XYZ file of C-alpha atoms in Angstrom:
561
model
C -0.044 0.059 0.019
C 3.056 2.258 0.719
C 4.453 1.603 -2.416
C 1.461 2.607 -4.369
C 0.952 5.752 -2.362
C 4.634 6.657 -3.023
C 3.943 6.011 -6.633
C 0.991 8.365 -6.821
C 2.820 11.117 -4.920
C 5.601 10.987 -7.163
C 3.097 11.261 -10.292
C 1.303 14.124 -8.470
C 4.577 15.987 -7.884
C 5.607 15.272 -11.613
C 2.389 16.832 -12.881
C 2.868 19.711 -10.557
C 6.398 20.336 -11.624
C 5.329 20.009 -15.283
C 2.490 22.534 -14.901
C 4.958 24.921 -13.148
C 7.528 24.435 -16.040
C 4.846 25.012 -18.877
C 3.694 28.164 -16.803
C 7.054 29.541 -16.726
C 7.711 28.958 -20.264
C 4.425 30.418 -21.046
C 5.623 33.812 -19.437
C 8.354 34.017 -22.293
C 6.157 32.724 -25.192
C 2.692 34.150 -26.139
C 0.370 32.539 -28.524
C -3.448 32.435 -29.004
C -4.873 29.256 -30.490
C -8.097 29.667 -32.671
C -9.834 26.494 -33.302
C -12.605 27.951 -35.627
C -12.396 26.816 -39.102
C -12.429 30.293 -40.647
C -9.976 31.567 -38.172
C -12.389 34.315 -37.288
C -10.426 35.111 -34.092
C -7.178 35.296 -35.790
C -6.332 39.059 -35.987
C -4.569 40.086 -39.262
C -1.024 41.515 -39.124
C -2.635 44.983 -39.929
C -4.865 44.853 -36.713
C -1.805 43.612 -34.518
C 0.430 46.644 -35.935
C -2.250 49.106 -34.807
C -2.800 47.428 -31.574
C 0.840 47.784 -30.611
C 0.631 51.525 -31.230
C -1.724 51.977 -28.241
C 0.727 53.365 -25.678
C -2.047 54.786 -23.229
C -5.284 53.520 -21.859
C -7.968 53.003 -24.567
C -11.479 52.674 -23.296
C -14.285 51.396 -25.382
C -17.951 51.518 -24.419
C -20.303 49.227 -26.208
C -24.208 50.120 -26.111
C -25.397 46.697 -26.513
C -26.259 45.115 -23.177
C -29.483 43.786 -21.637
C -32.494 41.717 -23.075
C -31.404 41.874 -26.760
C -33.069 40.133 -29.700
C -31.321 36.863 -30.620
C -29.588 38.225 -33.777
C -28.276 41.097 -31.784
C -27.212 38.696 -29.022
C -25.019 36.948 -31.538
C -23.510 40.266 -32.550
C -22.783 41.197 -28.972
C -21.033 37.885 -28.424
C -18.906 38.352 -31.479
C -17.984 41.844 -30.367
C -16.981 40.645 -26.908
C -14.900 37.898 -28.197
C -13.047 40.058 -30.798
C -12.364 42.795 -28.157
C -11.060 40.050 -25.826
C -8.433 39.139 -28.580
C -7.587 43.123 -29.090
C -7.227 43.236 -25.063
C -5.150 39.979 -25.014
C -2.364 41.703 -27.327
C -2.685 45.010 -25.459
C -3.452 45.365 -21.895
C -4.085 49.085 -22.374
C -7.172 48.280 -24.071
C -10.256 48.051 -21.947
C -14.015 47.783 -22.740
C -17.364 47.430 -21.249
C -20.813 46.690 -22.186
C -23.800 49.032 -21.051
C -27.409 49.197 -21.460
C -28.597 52.828 -22.337
C -32.251 51.908 -21.680
C -31.697 50.048 -18.311
C -32.995 52.894 -16.026
C -36.217 54.051 -17.294
C -35.837 57.294 -15.657
C -32.649 58.032 -17.382
C -33.244 56.159 -20.491
C -34.743 59.246 -22.484
C -31.575 61.559 -21.292
C -29.291 58.652 -22.455
C -31.107 58.383 -25.967
C -30.729 62.131 -26.437
C -27.061 62.021 -25.552
C -26.412 59.267 -27.845
C -28.286 60.877 -30.738
C -26.188 64.001 -30.185
C -23.124 62.087 -30.802
C -24.591 60.622 -33.894
C -25.446 57.328 -32.629
C -28.944 56.337 -34.025
C -30.802 53.470 -32.792
C -32.276 50.610 -34.729
C -36.009 49.610 -34.238
C -36.446 46.191 -35.245
C -39.444 43.863 -35.082
C -38.853 40.570 -32.863
C -40.659 37.370 -33.874
C -41.082 34.647 -31.366
C -43.214 31.709 -31.691
C -45.295 33.632 -34.173
C -45.653 36.824 -31.804
C -44.138 40.158 -33.014
C -42.885 42.932 -30.683
C -40.826 46.076 -31.215
C -37.237 46.432 -29.634
C -34.817 49.442 -29.793
C -31.045 48.587 -30.216
C -28.017 50.798 -30.285
C -25.621 48.810 -32.322
C -22.695 51.357 -31.431
C -19.555 51.598 -29.462
C -17.576 54.672 -28.575
C -13.607 54.496 -28.301
C -11.806 57.033 -26.031
C -8.026 57.641 -26.151
C -6.084 60.800 -24.784
C -9.458 63.044 -24.628
C -10.395 62.024 -28.295
C -13.516 60.052 -29.055
C -14.732 58.063 -32.289
C -17.810 56.458 -32.852
C -17.748 52.735 -34.070
C -20.691 51.459 -36.086
C -21.265 47.753 -35.060
C -24.220 47.089 -37.370
C -23.537 47.337 -41.073
C -26.512 48.577 -43.431
C -27.363 46.148 -46.113
C -30.241 47.439 -48.186
C -33.027 44.928 -48.563
C -31.384 42.479 -46.160
C -33.191 40.938 -43.313
C -31.819 41.670 -39.584
C -30.187 38.293 -39.588
C -28.402 39.025 -42.850
C -27.407 42.380 -41.586
C -25.781 40.805 -38.404
C -23.868 38.286 -40.608
C -22.431 41.170 -42.718
C -21.990 43.115 -39.484
C -19.616 40.384 -38.057
C -17.716 40.154 -41.188
C -16.794 43.824 -40.883
C -16.327 43.869 -37.179
C -12.498 43.508 -37.168
C -12.228 46.323 -39.723
C -14.642 48.669 -37.839
C -12.528 48.182 -34.727
C -9.246 48.376 -36.056
C -10.180 51.394 -38.212
C -11.334 53.324 -35.115
C -8.186 52.537 -33.286
C -6.345 53.775 -36.012
C -8.064 56.888 -36.296
C -7.816 57.747 -32.667
C -4.359 56.766 -31.857
C -2.351 57.503 -34.987
C -1.674 61.086 -35.881
C -3.009 62.104 -39.184
C -0.345 61.879 -41.879
C -1.804 61.741 -45.387
C -3.072 64.897 -47.009
C -5.949 65.222 -49.655
C -6.591 68.100 -52.109
C -10.016 68.767 -53.144
C -9.870 70.455 -56.500
C -11.831 73.527 -57.315
C -11.985 76.071 -60.051
C -13.565 73.905 -62.671
C -17.042 73.859 -61.651
C -16.678 70.965 -59.318
C -19.248 70.092 -56.627
C -19.659 72.598 -53.960
C -18.530 71.495 -50.274
C -22.152 71.278 -49.051
C -22.919 68.502 -51.534
C -19.876 66.492 -50.412
C -20.072 67.585 -46.857
C -20.841 63.889 -45.354
C -17.905 62.644 -47.340
C -15.479 65.246 -46.366
C -16.554 65.061 -42.744
C -15.655 61.254 -42.734
C -12.269 61.771 -44.434
C -11.258 64.615 -42.006
C -11.384 61.847 -39.217
C -8.324 60.222 -40.867
C -6.634 62.619 -43.275
C -5.975 66.349 -43.610
C -8.170 67.959 -46.485
C -8.087 71.277 -48.003
C -9.341 72.833 -51.070
C -6.926 73.349 -53.909
C -7.921 75.626 -56.773
C -6.123 75.677 -60.239
C -7.295 79.379 -60.940
C -3.479 80.345 -60.125
C -2.161 77.978 -62.998
C -2.866 80.733 -65.459
C -0.427 83.254 -63.815
C 2.119 80.848 -62.150
C 1.934 77.210 -62.997
C 5.039 75.923 -61.667
C 4.142 77.398 -58.163
C 0.635 75.701 -58.592
C 2.433 72.248 -59.344
C 4.861 72.540 -56.433
C 1.873 73.162 -54.130
C -0.134 70.306 -55.281
C 2.745 68.090 -54.986
C 2.531 68.509 -51.234
C -0.765 66.597 -51.008
C -0.821 62.769 -51.405
C -4.174 62.594 -53.188
C -6.223 64.899 -55.508
C -9.900 64.450 -55.671
C -11.744 65.606 -58.831
C -15.320 65.533 -58.205
C -17.773 66.346 -61.138
C -15.936 69.170 -63.016
C -18.241 71.063 -65.394
C -15.682 73.547 -66.804
C -13.217 72.340 -69.456
C -9.632 72.048 -68.155
C -6.954 74.334 -69.907
C -3.733 72.512 -71.368
C -1.696 74.171 -68.578
C -4.040 72.745 -65.947
C -3.612 69.430 -67.555
C 0.092 69.682 -67.386
C 0.020 70.439 -63.528
C -2.360 67.416 -63.107
C -0.234 65.108 -65.252
C 2.953 66.023 -63.682
C 1.456 65.539 -60.299
C 0.860 62.108 -61.487
C 4.065 61.366 -62.773
C 5.595 62.492 -59.398
C 3.450 59.946 -57.588
C 0.354 61.770 -56.724
C -2.915 59.646 -56.298
C -5.832 60.857 -58.043
C -9.722 60.029 -57.620
C -11.541 61.017 -60.820
C -15.443 61.458 -60.604
C -16.270 62.419 -63.954
C -19.664 63.039 -65.797
C -19.263 63.181 -69.661
C -22.704 64.000 -70.186
C -24.659 67.055 -68.874
C -27.895 66.038 -67.388
C -29.401 66.362 -63.802
C -32.124 64.519 -62.100
C -33.799 67.779 -60.823
C -34.409 69.122 -64.359
C -36.844 66.165 -64.899
C -39.219 67.514 -62.416
C -41.191 70.128 -64.631
C -44.414 70.307 -66.440
C -43.102 67.931 -69.388
C -41.168 65.778 -67.250
C -38.341 65.605 -69.727
C -34.973 67.158 -70.323
C -32.288 67.107 -72.857
C -28.722 65.117 -72.160
C -25.919 66.447 -74.190
C -22.190 65.625 -74.079
C -19.919 67.714 -71.951
C -16.343 68.652 -73.196
C -13.893 68.776 -70.301
C -10.906 68.506 -72.653
C -9.666 65.330 -70.858
C -9.955 62.794 -73.193
C -6.527 62.682 -74.584
C -5.343 62.726 -70.889
C -7.417 59.708 -69.999
C -6.615 57.898 -73.448
C -2.758 58.152 -72.432
C -3.306 56.817 -69.040
C -5.342 53.728 -70.631
C -9.013 54.410 -70.369
C -11.815 56.491 -72.027
C -15.229 57.620 -70.773
C -17.789 57.720 -73.463
C -20.250 60.535 -73.703
C -23.181 58.100 -73.447
C -25.819 57.132 -70.633
C -26.057 53.705 -69.202
C -29.471 52.385 -69.191
C -29.915 49.499 -66.877
C -33.159 47.280 -65.955
C -31.590 46.833 -62.641
C -32.241 50.408 -61.687
C -33.244 52.067 -58.397
C -36.586 52.921 -57.182
C -38.164 56.402 -57.877
C -41.489 57.776 -56.499
C -43.757 59.501 -59.150
C -47.205 60.714 -58.830
C -49.716 58.609 -60.571
C -53.008 60.319 -59.856
C -54.980 62.099 -57.128
C -57.466 60.843 -54.735
C -59.305 63.739 -53.310
C -56.664 66.329 -52.100
C -53.871 63.943 -51.811
C -51.649 62.899 -54.473
C -50.818 59.239 -54.818
C -47.183 58.173 -55.392
C -46.096 54.882 -56.443
C -42.667 53.288 -56.859
C -41.146 52.790 -60.402
C -37.810 51.365 -61.684
C -35.722 54.340 -62.858
C -33.337 52.692 -65.461
C -30.965 55.692 -65.604
C -29.953 55.131 -61.928
C -28.127 51.760 -62.121
C -28.098 49.922 -58.866
C -24.740 48.102 -58.988
C -23.947 45.032 -56.749
C -20.200 44.534 -56.863
C -19.126 41.331 -58.535
C -15.456 41.865 -58.077
C -13.468 40.189 -55.182
C -11.190 43.344 -54.783
C -10.968 44.697 -51.162
C -12.299 47.944 -52.338
C -15.756 46.514 -53.201
C -15.812 43.199 -51.395
C -18.787 42.606 -49.016
C -20.440 45.918 -50.067
C -24.177 46.320 -50.782
C -25.952 48.149 -53.546
C -24.359 51.273 -54.935
C -26.391 54.033 -56.560
C -25.405 55.798 -59.853
C -27.241 58.544 -61.705
C -26.688 59.046 -65.285
C -23.483 56.922 -65.287
C -21.229 56.926 -68.251
C -19.479 53.805 -69.833
C -15.710 53.303 -69.406
C -13.412 51.656 -72.059
C -10.041 50.319 -70.972
C -7.207 50.392 -73.292
C -3.965 48.182 -73.539
C -1.129 50.206 -72.489
C 0.721 48.115 -69.699
C -1.314 49.584 -66.943
C -3.083 46.985 -64.571
C -6.797 47.654 -64.692
C -9.420 46.195 -62.246
C -12.989 46.826 -62.896
C -14.417 47.465 -59.578
C -18.080 48.286 -60.625
C -20.107 47.423 -63.699
C -23.671 47.359 -64.733
C -25.955 44.380 -64.738
C -26.217 41.946 -67.627
C -29.491 43.846 -68.864
C -27.931 47.199 -69.557
C -26.961 49.268 -72.724
C -25.632 52.580 -73.706
C -27.727 55.284 -75.021
C -26.132 57.817 -77.229
C -26.270 61.470 -76.705
C -27.699 64.191 -77.380
C -31.054 62.596 -76.280
C -34.124 63.485 -74.707
C -34.463 61.808 -71.194
C -38.295 61.386 -70.188
C -39.780 60.009 -66.945
C -42.102 58.278 -69.312
C -39.451 55.619 -69.674
C -40.806 53.965 -66.165
C -43.652 52.778 -68.402
C -41.426 51.149 -71.142
C -41.800 47.481 -71.600
C -38.557 45.343 -72.440
C -37.311 41.854 -72.791
C -33.915 40.060 -72.529
C -33.698 40.254 -76.190
C -33.091 43.950 -76.045
C -30.039 43.430 -74.221
C -28.054 40.692 -76.114
C -24.163 41.403 -75.695
C -24.837 44.803 -74.355
C -24.403 44.522 -70.739
C -21.620 44.458 -67.833
C -20.510 48.050 -68.788
C -17.600 49.243 -66.584
C -18.698 52.216 -64.374
C -15.525 52.359 -62.114
C -11.950 51.049 -62.785
C -8.956 51.021 -60.742
C -5.757 51.661 -62.546
C -2.048 50.764 -61.076
C 1.206 50.829 -62.621
C 3.965 53.540 -64.088
C 1.804 56.096 -66.126
C 3.275 57.753 -69.194
C 2.979 61.611 -69.456
C 0.299 62.788 -71.815
C 2.979 65.298 -72.998
C 5.503 62.828 -73.931
C 7.206 64.043 -77.326
C 4.745 66.986 -77.220
C 5.242 70.760 -76.957
C 4.523 71.536 -73.230
C 2.094 74.449 -72.579
C 4.493 75.885 -70.127
C 8.168 75.397 -69.363
C 9.177 73.092 -66.530
C 12.606 72.302 -65.340
C 11.736 68.978 -63.663
C 9.270 67.564 -66.372
C 8.954 63.859 -66.218
C 7.754 61.722 -69.132
C 7.687 58.482 -67.305
C 5.729 58.410 -63.936
C 6.803 56.485 -60.861
C 4.511 53.531 -59.692
C 1.242 54.938 -58.908
C -2.545 54.210 -58.885
C -5.730 56.014 -59.690
C -9.625 55.429 -59.453
C -11.913 56.424 -62.235
C -15.704 56.623 -61.469
C -18.000 57.652 -64.287
C -20.556 59.513 -62.236
C -19.889 62.552 -60.282
C -23.101 62.222 -58.319
C -21.827 59.083 -56.639
C -20.108 61.296 -54.109
C -22.999 63.867 -53.813
C -24.995 63.940 -50.713
C -28.646 65.346 -50.958
C -30.121 68.185 -48.721
C -33.046 68.058 -46.422
C -35.800 70.789 -46.348
C -33.594 72.821 -44.156
C -30.689 72.675 -46.727
C -28.741 70.343 -44.378
C -26.905 67.642 -45.837
C -28.232 64.099 -45.352
C -26.234 60.816 -45.128
C -24.120 60.071 -48.250
C -25.913 57.322 -50.070
C -29.342 58.208 -48.734
C -32.245 59.004 -51.431
C -34.870 60.934 -50.039
C -37.116 60.283 -52.854
C -37.082 56.568 -52.368
C -36.285 56.414 -48.646
C -33.350 53.936 -49.492
C -29.778 54.029 -48.149
C -27.072 52.745 -50.401
C -23.503 51.931 -49.976
C -22.071 54.940 -51.780
C -20.275 56.127 -48.744
C -18.418 52.945 -47.829
C -17.424 52.645 -51.466
C -15.993 56.058 -51.570
C -14.211 55.644 -48.136
C -12.761 52.397 -49.405
C -11.577 54.104 -52.655
C -9.719 56.722 -50.589
C -8.242 54.414 -47.962
C -7.001 52.018 -50.739
C -5.327 54.931 -52.587
C -3.807 56.202 -49.278
C -3.635 53.263 -47.031
C -0.088 51.875 -46.364
C -1.028 49.656 -43.363
C -3.100 47.450 -45.391
C -6.235 48.131 -43.326
C -8.378 47.947 -46.342
C -7.464 44.267 -46.742
C -9.263 43.409 -43.489
C -12.433 43.762 -45.439
C -11.470 40.636 -47.423
C -11.922 38.322 -44.524
C -14.442 35.686 -45.050
C -16.452 34.280 -41.925
C -18.693 31.271 -42.096
C -21.541 31.807 -39.750
C -23.913 28.877 -39.797
C -27.565 29.868 -38.749
C -30.691 27.928 -38.082
C -33.478 28.253 -40.498
C -36.111 30.109 -38.589
C -39.285 28.763 -40.364
C -38.087 25.210 -39.735
C -37.347 26.164 -36.221
C -40.801 27.437 -35.716
C -42.503 24.479 -37.538
C -40.439 21.925 -35.416
C -39.904 24.050 -32.121
C -39.941 21.182 -29.670
C -37.804 18.984 -31.794
C -35.204 21.845 -32.304
C -35.342 22.306 -28.461
C -34.660 18.598 -27.869
C -31.797 18.398 -30.409
C -30.013 21.684 -29.447
C -30.626 21.566 -25.734
C -31.529 17.964 -24.610
C -29.346 16.068 -26.741
C -25.953 17.532 -25.484
C -27.221 17.004 -22.004
C -28.409 13.327 -22.641
C -24.974 12.597 -24.302
C -23.076 14.166 -21.249
C -25.268 12.083 -18.756
C -24.626 8.916 -20.777
C -20.946 9.646 -20.587
C -20.952 10.339 -16.969
C -22.981 6.951 -16.260
C -20.521 4.980 -18.324
C -17.380 6.776 -16.809
C -18.671 5.961 -13.122
C -19.605 2.429 -14.033
C -16.095 1.643 -15.683
C -14.469 3.224 -12.730
C -16.242 1.143 -10.187
C -15.692 -1.863 -12.177
C -11.932 -1.179 -12.336
C -11.408 -0.358 -8.533
C -13.779 -2.922 -7.082
C -11.391 -5.641 -8.138
């Protein structure tokens, strides 16, 4: 008996010594094990780099706590698990979940405070065993660092998607949303953006929502080309100080000297984001007594420059059967005008097909009177980011555009070999100067005919970045169409374009992460509610009970001898 006890004591001491040794080794080596198939809790290298730059305490307050609907409970759990991963790599990161509706006496004050910070709630319909109820949820978080704070949207809007589908899409973007917020709040602004003026570009109020969002991460300033006429060299030197130039819907032709400034800016490594309308036509001009307007080509004197870079924007309009909804009056009943939704074919609703990080996992993006883009072979890598649907075609201009087109009847035979028209293209490579072997509009001592490695994005619709104004002439959210009440993914697309052109940390690549989130079919669960409960709850308990009884039986049998 003593020999057996001594043997057991030696085994116990060995196990204790082994655990102590493993624990000591663990203090010198850090590793997190992710056993999920899709590696959803394995942080990307970009996130790890951002986390390491948090030197002071960073607190994150998440407004999702309490009795949440099942879908948002899933989002809450995924958020908590992901934040635990962030915290594991940097102890300066703290987070807590709060319920803004917990105290009825203070809930209204909390709601007003969250509203003032831009945190809007989501009202959803909760279904449980055929019964419906309403619930208010704040799918937001706020990060605070060194007296600076930034909002973190946790729920991604996906037009036409169910709550469950929105939650799945949001979980896909969680790491990006949190890492992007930490990046904004902890890293000083370094990159600069020039918003070009002087050629009839969009006014700031029509780009307000986009510019405000960009201002969180970059230095932004207006840049006019008016001084090119008097001192082009100084204008070029000033423009070179910016990392990106945004040319949003110019309406006045560029002079040759202005083109040389832009060309040499590109040759010296400046990034460009072009939002160009080659056709002059506005949606507001249709709302008149005739319900029609004339669309005609707009000459911006940029065709030769674009041709040299490897693309061409044609002065046509894209007509797409996959259009956006538009409300039109259909008659009057008493004193109230009746409105009805129609399909507006000149506002293509584009769902990205490309797997490029700029557009991956984005929802519908709304265009207005978009123009076709042709790509040319010149050694520059071209990636089509957005294109029209299969059932689309080009309409030449000048042409009359009428609201009566909503009543037009068409068939697939009208769109044979006409669809998939490029509307946005990414170009990457070393561009050639448009003035190569040509006379320069002005003398330039440091003229470059061959550019450094560079990239630019072309969008054939200036209205893609345009936000509408409400009745008080205040800008509404970019991508929100007041006429239809729909919110499109225009803002996310534009932000992704800028981030890709300027992002050196690879933050945009986090969007490419694919997660596999298996969900139960709600209809089948409702039809077989008791069976589903038995399988998901009862079966694991039964298996555990059988295992316990079997283990006890074998143990008694072994030691009874």
